[in-house]
Short mmCIF file of N, CA, C and O in Angstrom, two decimals:
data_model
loop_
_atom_site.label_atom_id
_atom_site.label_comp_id
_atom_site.label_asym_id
_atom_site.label_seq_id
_atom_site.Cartn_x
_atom_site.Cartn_y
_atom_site.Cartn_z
N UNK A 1 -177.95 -110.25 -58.55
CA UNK A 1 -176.87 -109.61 -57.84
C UNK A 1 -175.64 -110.53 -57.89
O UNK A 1 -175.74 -111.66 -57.43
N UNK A 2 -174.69 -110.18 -58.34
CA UNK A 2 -172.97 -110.68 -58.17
C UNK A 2 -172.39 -110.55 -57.23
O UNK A 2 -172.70 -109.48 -56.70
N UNK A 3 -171.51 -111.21 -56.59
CA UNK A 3 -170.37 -111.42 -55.30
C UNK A 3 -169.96 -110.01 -55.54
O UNK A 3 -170.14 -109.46 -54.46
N UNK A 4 -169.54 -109.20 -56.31
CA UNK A 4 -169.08 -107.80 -55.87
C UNK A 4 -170.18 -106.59 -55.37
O UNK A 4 -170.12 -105.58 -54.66
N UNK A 5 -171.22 -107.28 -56.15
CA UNK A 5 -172.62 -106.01 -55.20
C UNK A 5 -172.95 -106.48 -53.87
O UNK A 5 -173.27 -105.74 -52.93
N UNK A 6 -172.87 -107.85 -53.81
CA UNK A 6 -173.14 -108.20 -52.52
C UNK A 6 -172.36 -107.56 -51.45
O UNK A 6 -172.57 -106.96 -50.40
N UNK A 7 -171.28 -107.98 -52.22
CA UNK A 7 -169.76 -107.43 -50.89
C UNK A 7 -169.88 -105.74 -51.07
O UNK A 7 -169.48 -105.05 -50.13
N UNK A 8 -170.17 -105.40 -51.70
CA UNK A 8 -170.68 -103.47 -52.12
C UNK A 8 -171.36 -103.12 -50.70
O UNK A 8 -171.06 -102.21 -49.92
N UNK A 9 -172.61 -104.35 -50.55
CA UNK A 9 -173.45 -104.04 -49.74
C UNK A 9 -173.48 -104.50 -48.24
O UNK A 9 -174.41 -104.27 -47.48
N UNK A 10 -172.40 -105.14 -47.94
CA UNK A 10 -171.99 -105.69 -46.50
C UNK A 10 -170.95 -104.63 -46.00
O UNK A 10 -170.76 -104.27 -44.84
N UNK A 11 -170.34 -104.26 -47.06
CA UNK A 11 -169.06 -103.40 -47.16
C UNK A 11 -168.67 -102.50 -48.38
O UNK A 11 -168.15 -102.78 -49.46
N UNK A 12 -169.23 -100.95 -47.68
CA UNK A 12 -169.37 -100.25 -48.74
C UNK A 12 -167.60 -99.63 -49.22
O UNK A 12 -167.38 -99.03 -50.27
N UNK A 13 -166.87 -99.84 -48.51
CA UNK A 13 -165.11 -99.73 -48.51
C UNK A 13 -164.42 -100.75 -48.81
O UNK A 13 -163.20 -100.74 -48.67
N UNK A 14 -165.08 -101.84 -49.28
CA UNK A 14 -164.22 -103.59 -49.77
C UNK A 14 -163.25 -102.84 -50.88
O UNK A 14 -163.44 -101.80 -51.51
N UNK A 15 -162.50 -103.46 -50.88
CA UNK A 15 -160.95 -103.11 -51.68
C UNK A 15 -161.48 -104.96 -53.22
O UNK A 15 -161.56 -106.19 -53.15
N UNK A 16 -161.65 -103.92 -54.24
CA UNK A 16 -161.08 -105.54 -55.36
C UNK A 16 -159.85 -104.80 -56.15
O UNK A 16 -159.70 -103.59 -56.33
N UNK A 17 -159.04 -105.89 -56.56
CA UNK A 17 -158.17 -106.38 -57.36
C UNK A 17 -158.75 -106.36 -58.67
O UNK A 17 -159.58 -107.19 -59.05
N UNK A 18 -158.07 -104.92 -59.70
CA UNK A 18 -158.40 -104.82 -61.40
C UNK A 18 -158.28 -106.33 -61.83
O UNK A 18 -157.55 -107.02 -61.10
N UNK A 19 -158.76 -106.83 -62.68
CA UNK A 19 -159.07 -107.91 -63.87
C UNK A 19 -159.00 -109.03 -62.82
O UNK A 19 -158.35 -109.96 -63.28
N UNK A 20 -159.33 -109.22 -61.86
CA UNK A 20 -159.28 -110.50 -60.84
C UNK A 20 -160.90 -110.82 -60.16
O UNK A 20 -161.12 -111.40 -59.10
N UNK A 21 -161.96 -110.23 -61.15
CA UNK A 21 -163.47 -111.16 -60.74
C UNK A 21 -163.44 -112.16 -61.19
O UNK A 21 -164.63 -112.48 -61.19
N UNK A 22 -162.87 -112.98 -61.61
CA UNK A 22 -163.21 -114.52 -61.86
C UNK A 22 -162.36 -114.95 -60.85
O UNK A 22 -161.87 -116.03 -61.19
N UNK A 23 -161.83 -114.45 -59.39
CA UNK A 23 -160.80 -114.96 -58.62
C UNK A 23 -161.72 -114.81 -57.49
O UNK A 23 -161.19 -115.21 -56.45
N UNK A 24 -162.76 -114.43 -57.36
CA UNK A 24 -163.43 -113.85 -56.28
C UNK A 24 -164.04 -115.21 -55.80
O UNK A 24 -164.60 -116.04 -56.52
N UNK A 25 -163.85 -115.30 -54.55
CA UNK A 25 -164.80 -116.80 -54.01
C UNK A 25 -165.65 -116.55 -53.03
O UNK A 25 -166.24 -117.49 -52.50
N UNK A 26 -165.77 -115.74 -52.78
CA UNK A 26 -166.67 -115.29 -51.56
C UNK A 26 -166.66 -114.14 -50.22
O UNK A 26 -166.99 -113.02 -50.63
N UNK A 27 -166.38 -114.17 -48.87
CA UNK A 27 -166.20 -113.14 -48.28
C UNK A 27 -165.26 -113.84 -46.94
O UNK A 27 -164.86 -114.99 -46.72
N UNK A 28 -165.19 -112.97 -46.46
CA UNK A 28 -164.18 -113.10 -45.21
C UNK A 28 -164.54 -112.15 -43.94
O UNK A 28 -164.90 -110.98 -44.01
N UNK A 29 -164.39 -112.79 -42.95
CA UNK A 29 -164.84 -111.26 -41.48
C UNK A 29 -163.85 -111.36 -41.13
O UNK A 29 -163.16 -112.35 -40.90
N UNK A 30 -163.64 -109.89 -41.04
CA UNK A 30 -162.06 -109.93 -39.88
C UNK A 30 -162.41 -108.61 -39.46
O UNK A 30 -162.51 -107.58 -40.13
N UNK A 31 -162.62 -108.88 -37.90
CA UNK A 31 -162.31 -107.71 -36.91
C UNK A 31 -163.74 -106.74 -37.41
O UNK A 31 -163.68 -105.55 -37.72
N UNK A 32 -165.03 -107.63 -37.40
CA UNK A 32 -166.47 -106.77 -37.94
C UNK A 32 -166.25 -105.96 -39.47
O UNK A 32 -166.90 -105.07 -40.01
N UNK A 33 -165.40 -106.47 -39.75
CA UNK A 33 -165.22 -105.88 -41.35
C UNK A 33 -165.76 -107.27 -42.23
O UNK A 33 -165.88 -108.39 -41.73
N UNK A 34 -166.06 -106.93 -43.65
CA UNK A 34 -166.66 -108.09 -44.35
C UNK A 34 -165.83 -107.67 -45.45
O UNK A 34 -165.87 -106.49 -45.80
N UNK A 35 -164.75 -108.87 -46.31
CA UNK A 35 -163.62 -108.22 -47.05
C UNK A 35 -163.78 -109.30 -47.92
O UNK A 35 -164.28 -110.35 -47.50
N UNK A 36 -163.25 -109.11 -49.70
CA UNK A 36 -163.21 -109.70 -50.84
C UNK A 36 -162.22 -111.19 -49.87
O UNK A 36 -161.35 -111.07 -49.02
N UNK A 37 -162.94 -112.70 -50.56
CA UNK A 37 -162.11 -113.31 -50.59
C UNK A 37 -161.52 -114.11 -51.91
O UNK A 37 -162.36 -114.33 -52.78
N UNK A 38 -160.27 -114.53 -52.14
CA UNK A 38 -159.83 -114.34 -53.35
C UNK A 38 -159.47 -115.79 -53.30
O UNK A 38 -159.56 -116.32 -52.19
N UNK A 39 -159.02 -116.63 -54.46
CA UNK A 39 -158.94 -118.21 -54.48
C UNK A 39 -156.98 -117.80 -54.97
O UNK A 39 -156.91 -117.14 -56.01
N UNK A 40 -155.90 -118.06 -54.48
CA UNK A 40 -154.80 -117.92 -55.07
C UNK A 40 -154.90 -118.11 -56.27
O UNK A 40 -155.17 -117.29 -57.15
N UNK A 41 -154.65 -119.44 -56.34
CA UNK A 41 -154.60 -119.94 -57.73
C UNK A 41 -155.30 -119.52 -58.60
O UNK A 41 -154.74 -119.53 -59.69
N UNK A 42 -157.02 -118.88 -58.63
CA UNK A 42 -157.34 -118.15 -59.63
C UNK A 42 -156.91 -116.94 -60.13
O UNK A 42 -156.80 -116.59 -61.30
N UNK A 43 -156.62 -116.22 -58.90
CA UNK A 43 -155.58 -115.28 -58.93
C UNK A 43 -154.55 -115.18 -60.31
O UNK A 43 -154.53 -114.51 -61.34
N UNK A 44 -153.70 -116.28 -59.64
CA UNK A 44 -152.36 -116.25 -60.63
C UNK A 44 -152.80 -117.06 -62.03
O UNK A 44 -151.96 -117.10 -62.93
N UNK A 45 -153.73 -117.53 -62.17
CA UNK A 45 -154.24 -117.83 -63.43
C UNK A 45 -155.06 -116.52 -64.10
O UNK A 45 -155.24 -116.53 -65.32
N UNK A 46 -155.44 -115.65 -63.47
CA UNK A 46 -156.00 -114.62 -64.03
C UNK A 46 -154.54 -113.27 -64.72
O UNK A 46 -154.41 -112.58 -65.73
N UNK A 47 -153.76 -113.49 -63.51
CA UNK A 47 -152.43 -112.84 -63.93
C UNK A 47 -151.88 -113.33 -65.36
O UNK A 47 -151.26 -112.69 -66.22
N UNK A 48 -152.23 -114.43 -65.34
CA UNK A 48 -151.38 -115.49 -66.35
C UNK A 48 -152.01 -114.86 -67.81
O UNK A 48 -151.37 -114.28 -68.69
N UNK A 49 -153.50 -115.16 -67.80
CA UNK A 49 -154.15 -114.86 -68.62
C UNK A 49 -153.87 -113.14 -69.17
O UNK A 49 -153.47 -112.81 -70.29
N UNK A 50 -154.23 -112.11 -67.91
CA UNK A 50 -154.40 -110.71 -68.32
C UNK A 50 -152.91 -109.81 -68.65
O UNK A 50 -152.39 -109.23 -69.60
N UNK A 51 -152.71 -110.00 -67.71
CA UNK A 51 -151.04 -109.86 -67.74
C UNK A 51 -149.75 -110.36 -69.11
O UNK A 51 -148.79 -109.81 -69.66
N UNK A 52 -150.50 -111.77 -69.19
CA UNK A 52 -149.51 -112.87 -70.33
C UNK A 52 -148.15 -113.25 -69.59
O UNK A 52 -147.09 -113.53 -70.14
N UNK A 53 -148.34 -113.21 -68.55
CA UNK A 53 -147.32 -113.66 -67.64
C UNK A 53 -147.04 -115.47 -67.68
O UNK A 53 -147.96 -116.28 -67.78
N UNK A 54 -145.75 -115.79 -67.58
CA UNK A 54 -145.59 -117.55 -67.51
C UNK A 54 -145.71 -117.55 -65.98
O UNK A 54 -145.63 -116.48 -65.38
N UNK A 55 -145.89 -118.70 -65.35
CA UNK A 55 -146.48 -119.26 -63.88
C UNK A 55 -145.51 -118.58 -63.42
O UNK A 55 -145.87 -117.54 -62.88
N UNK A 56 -144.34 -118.80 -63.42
CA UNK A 56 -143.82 -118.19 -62.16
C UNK A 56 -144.11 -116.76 -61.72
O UNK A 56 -144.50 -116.39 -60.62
N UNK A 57 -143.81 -115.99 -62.86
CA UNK A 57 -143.77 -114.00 -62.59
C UNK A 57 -145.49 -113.89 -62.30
O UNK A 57 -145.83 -112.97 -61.55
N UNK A 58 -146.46 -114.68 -62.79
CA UNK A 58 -147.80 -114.22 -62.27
C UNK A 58 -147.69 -114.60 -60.90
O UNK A 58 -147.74 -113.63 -60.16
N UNK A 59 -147.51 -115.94 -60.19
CA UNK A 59 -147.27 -116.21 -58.79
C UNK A 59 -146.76 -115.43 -58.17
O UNK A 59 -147.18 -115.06 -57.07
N UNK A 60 -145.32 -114.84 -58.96
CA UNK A 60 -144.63 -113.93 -57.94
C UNK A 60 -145.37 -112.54 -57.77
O UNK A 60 -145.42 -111.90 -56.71
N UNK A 61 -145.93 -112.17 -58.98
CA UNK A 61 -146.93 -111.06 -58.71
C UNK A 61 -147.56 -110.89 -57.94
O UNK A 61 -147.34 -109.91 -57.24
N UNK A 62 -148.99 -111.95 -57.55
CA UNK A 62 -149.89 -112.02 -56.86
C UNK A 62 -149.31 -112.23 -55.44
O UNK A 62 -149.61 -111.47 -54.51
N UNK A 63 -148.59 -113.13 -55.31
CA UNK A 63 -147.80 -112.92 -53.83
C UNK A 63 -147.15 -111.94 -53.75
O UNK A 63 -147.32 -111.53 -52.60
N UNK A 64 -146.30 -111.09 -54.43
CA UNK A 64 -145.74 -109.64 -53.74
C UNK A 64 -146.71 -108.43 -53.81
O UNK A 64 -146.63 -107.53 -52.97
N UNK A 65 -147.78 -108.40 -54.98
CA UNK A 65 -148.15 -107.06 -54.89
C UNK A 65 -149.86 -107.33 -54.35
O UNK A 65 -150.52 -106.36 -53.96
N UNK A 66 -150.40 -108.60 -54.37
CA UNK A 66 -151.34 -108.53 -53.97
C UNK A 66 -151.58 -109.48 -52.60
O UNK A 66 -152.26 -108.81 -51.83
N UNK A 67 -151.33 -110.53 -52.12
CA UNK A 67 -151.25 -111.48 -51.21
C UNK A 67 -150.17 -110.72 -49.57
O UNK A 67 -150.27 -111.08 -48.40
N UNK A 68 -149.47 -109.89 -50.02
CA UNK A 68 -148.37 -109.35 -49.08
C UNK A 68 -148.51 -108.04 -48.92
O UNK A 68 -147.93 -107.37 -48.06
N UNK A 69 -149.40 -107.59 -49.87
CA UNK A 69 -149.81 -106.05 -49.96
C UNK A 69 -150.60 -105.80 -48.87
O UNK A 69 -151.59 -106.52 -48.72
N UNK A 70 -150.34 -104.81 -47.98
CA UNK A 70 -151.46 -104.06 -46.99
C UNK A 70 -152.26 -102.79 -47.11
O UNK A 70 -151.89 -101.72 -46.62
N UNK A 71 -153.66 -103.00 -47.95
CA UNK A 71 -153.92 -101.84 -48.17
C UNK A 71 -154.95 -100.81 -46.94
O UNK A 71 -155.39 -99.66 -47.01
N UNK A 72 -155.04 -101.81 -45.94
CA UNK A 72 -155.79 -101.15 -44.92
C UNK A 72 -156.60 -102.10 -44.29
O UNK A 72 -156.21 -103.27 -44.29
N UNK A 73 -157.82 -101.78 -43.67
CA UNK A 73 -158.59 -102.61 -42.55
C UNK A 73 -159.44 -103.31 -43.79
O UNK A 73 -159.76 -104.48 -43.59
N UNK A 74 -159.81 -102.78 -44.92
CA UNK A 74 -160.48 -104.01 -46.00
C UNK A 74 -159.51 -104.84 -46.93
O UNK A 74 -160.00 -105.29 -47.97
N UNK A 75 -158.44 -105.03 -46.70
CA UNK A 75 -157.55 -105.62 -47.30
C UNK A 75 -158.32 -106.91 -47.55
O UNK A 75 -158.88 -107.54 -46.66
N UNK A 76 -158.31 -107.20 -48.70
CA UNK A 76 -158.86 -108.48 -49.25
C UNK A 76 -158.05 -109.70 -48.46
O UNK A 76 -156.92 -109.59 -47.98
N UNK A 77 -158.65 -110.55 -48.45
CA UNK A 77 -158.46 -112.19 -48.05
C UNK A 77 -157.78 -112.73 -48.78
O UNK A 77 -157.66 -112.13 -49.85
N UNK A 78 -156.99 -114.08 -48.67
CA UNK A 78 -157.15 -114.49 -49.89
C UNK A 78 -156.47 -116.39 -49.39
O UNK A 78 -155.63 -116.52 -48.51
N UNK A 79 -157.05 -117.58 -50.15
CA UNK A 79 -157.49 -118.84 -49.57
C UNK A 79 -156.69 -119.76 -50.87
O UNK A 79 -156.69 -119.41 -52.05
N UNK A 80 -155.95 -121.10 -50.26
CA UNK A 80 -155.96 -121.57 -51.38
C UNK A 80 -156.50 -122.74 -51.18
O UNK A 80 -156.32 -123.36 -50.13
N UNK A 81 -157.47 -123.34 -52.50
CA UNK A 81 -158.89 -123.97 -51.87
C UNK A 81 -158.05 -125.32 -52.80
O UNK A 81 -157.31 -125.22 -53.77
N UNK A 82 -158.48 -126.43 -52.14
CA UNK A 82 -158.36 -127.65 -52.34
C UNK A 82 -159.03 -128.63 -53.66
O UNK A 82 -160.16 -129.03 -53.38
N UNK A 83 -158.77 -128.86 -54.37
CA UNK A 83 -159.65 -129.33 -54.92
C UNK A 83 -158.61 -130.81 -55.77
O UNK A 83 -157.56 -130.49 -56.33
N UNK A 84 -159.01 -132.16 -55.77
CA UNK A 84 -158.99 -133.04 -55.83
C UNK A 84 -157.98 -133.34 -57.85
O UNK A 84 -157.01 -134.03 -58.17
N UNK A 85 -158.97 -132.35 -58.71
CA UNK A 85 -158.41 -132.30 -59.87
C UNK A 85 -157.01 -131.05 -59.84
O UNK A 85 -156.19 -131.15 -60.76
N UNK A 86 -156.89 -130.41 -59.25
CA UNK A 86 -155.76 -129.53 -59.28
C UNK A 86 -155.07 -129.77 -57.99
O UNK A 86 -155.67 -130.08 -56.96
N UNK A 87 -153.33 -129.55 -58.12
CA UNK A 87 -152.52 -129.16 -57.16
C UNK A 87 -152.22 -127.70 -56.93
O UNK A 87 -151.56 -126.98 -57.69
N UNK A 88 -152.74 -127.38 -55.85
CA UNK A 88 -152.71 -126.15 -55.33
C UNK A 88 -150.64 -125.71 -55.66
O UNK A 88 -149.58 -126.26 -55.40
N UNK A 89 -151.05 -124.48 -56.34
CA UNK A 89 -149.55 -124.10 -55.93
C UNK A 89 -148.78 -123.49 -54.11
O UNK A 89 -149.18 -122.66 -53.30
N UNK A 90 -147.92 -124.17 -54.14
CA UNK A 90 -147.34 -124.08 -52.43
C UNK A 90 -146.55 -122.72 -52.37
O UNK A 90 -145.66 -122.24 -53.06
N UNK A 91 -147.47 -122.18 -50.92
CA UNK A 91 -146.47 -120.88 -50.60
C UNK A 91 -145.44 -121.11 -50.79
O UNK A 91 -144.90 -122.21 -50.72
N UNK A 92 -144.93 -119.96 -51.10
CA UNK A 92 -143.63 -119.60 -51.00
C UNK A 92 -142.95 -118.49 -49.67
O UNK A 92 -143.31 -117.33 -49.47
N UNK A 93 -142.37 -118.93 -49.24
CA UNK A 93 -141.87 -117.68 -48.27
C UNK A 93 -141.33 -116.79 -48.83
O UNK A 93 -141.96 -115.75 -48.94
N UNK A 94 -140.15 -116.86 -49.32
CA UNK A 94 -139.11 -115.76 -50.29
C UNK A 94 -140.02 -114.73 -51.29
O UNK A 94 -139.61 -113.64 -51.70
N UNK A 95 -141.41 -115.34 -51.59
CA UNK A 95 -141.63 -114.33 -52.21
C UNK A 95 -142.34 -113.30 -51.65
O UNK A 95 -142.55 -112.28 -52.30
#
């Protein structure tokens, strides 16, 4: 079983993001709901990749249409995780 059958099966209404399963990190509760959680930065590296977008317009993507997007009470999560070999890219407000 994969992180999306799992989350299928905690939450048969979880909302994913087209070409963004390699962004998937795990789950999130909010308010007795169990919702996709998403890693930013894989995110906008997946934009980068599927899309062919340069860093900035995938960042700005994922922060306007998916990170700022409200699609309802399963609105995906989404985390930017720390890790020692990479610098996390820093919110942006403006976008």
């Amino acid at each position: 079983m994969n992180v999306k059958e799992y989350l299928e099966e905690l939450n048969p209404d979880v909302i994913f993001y087209e070409d963004m399963d390699d962004a998937i990190v795990g789950f999130y509760e909010r308010d007795d709901k169990i919702v996709a959680l998403y890693d930013t930065n894989k995110c906008i590296q997946c934009a980068m990749k599927v899309n062919g977008l340069p860093f900035d317009e995938a960042s700005e993507h994922v922060y306007f249409n998916m990170i700022n997007a409200y699609l309802g009470e399963n609105n995906p999560a989404f985390a930017t995780l720390w890790s020692e070999d990479t610098v996390p890219h820093p919110p942006t407000a403006t976008i």
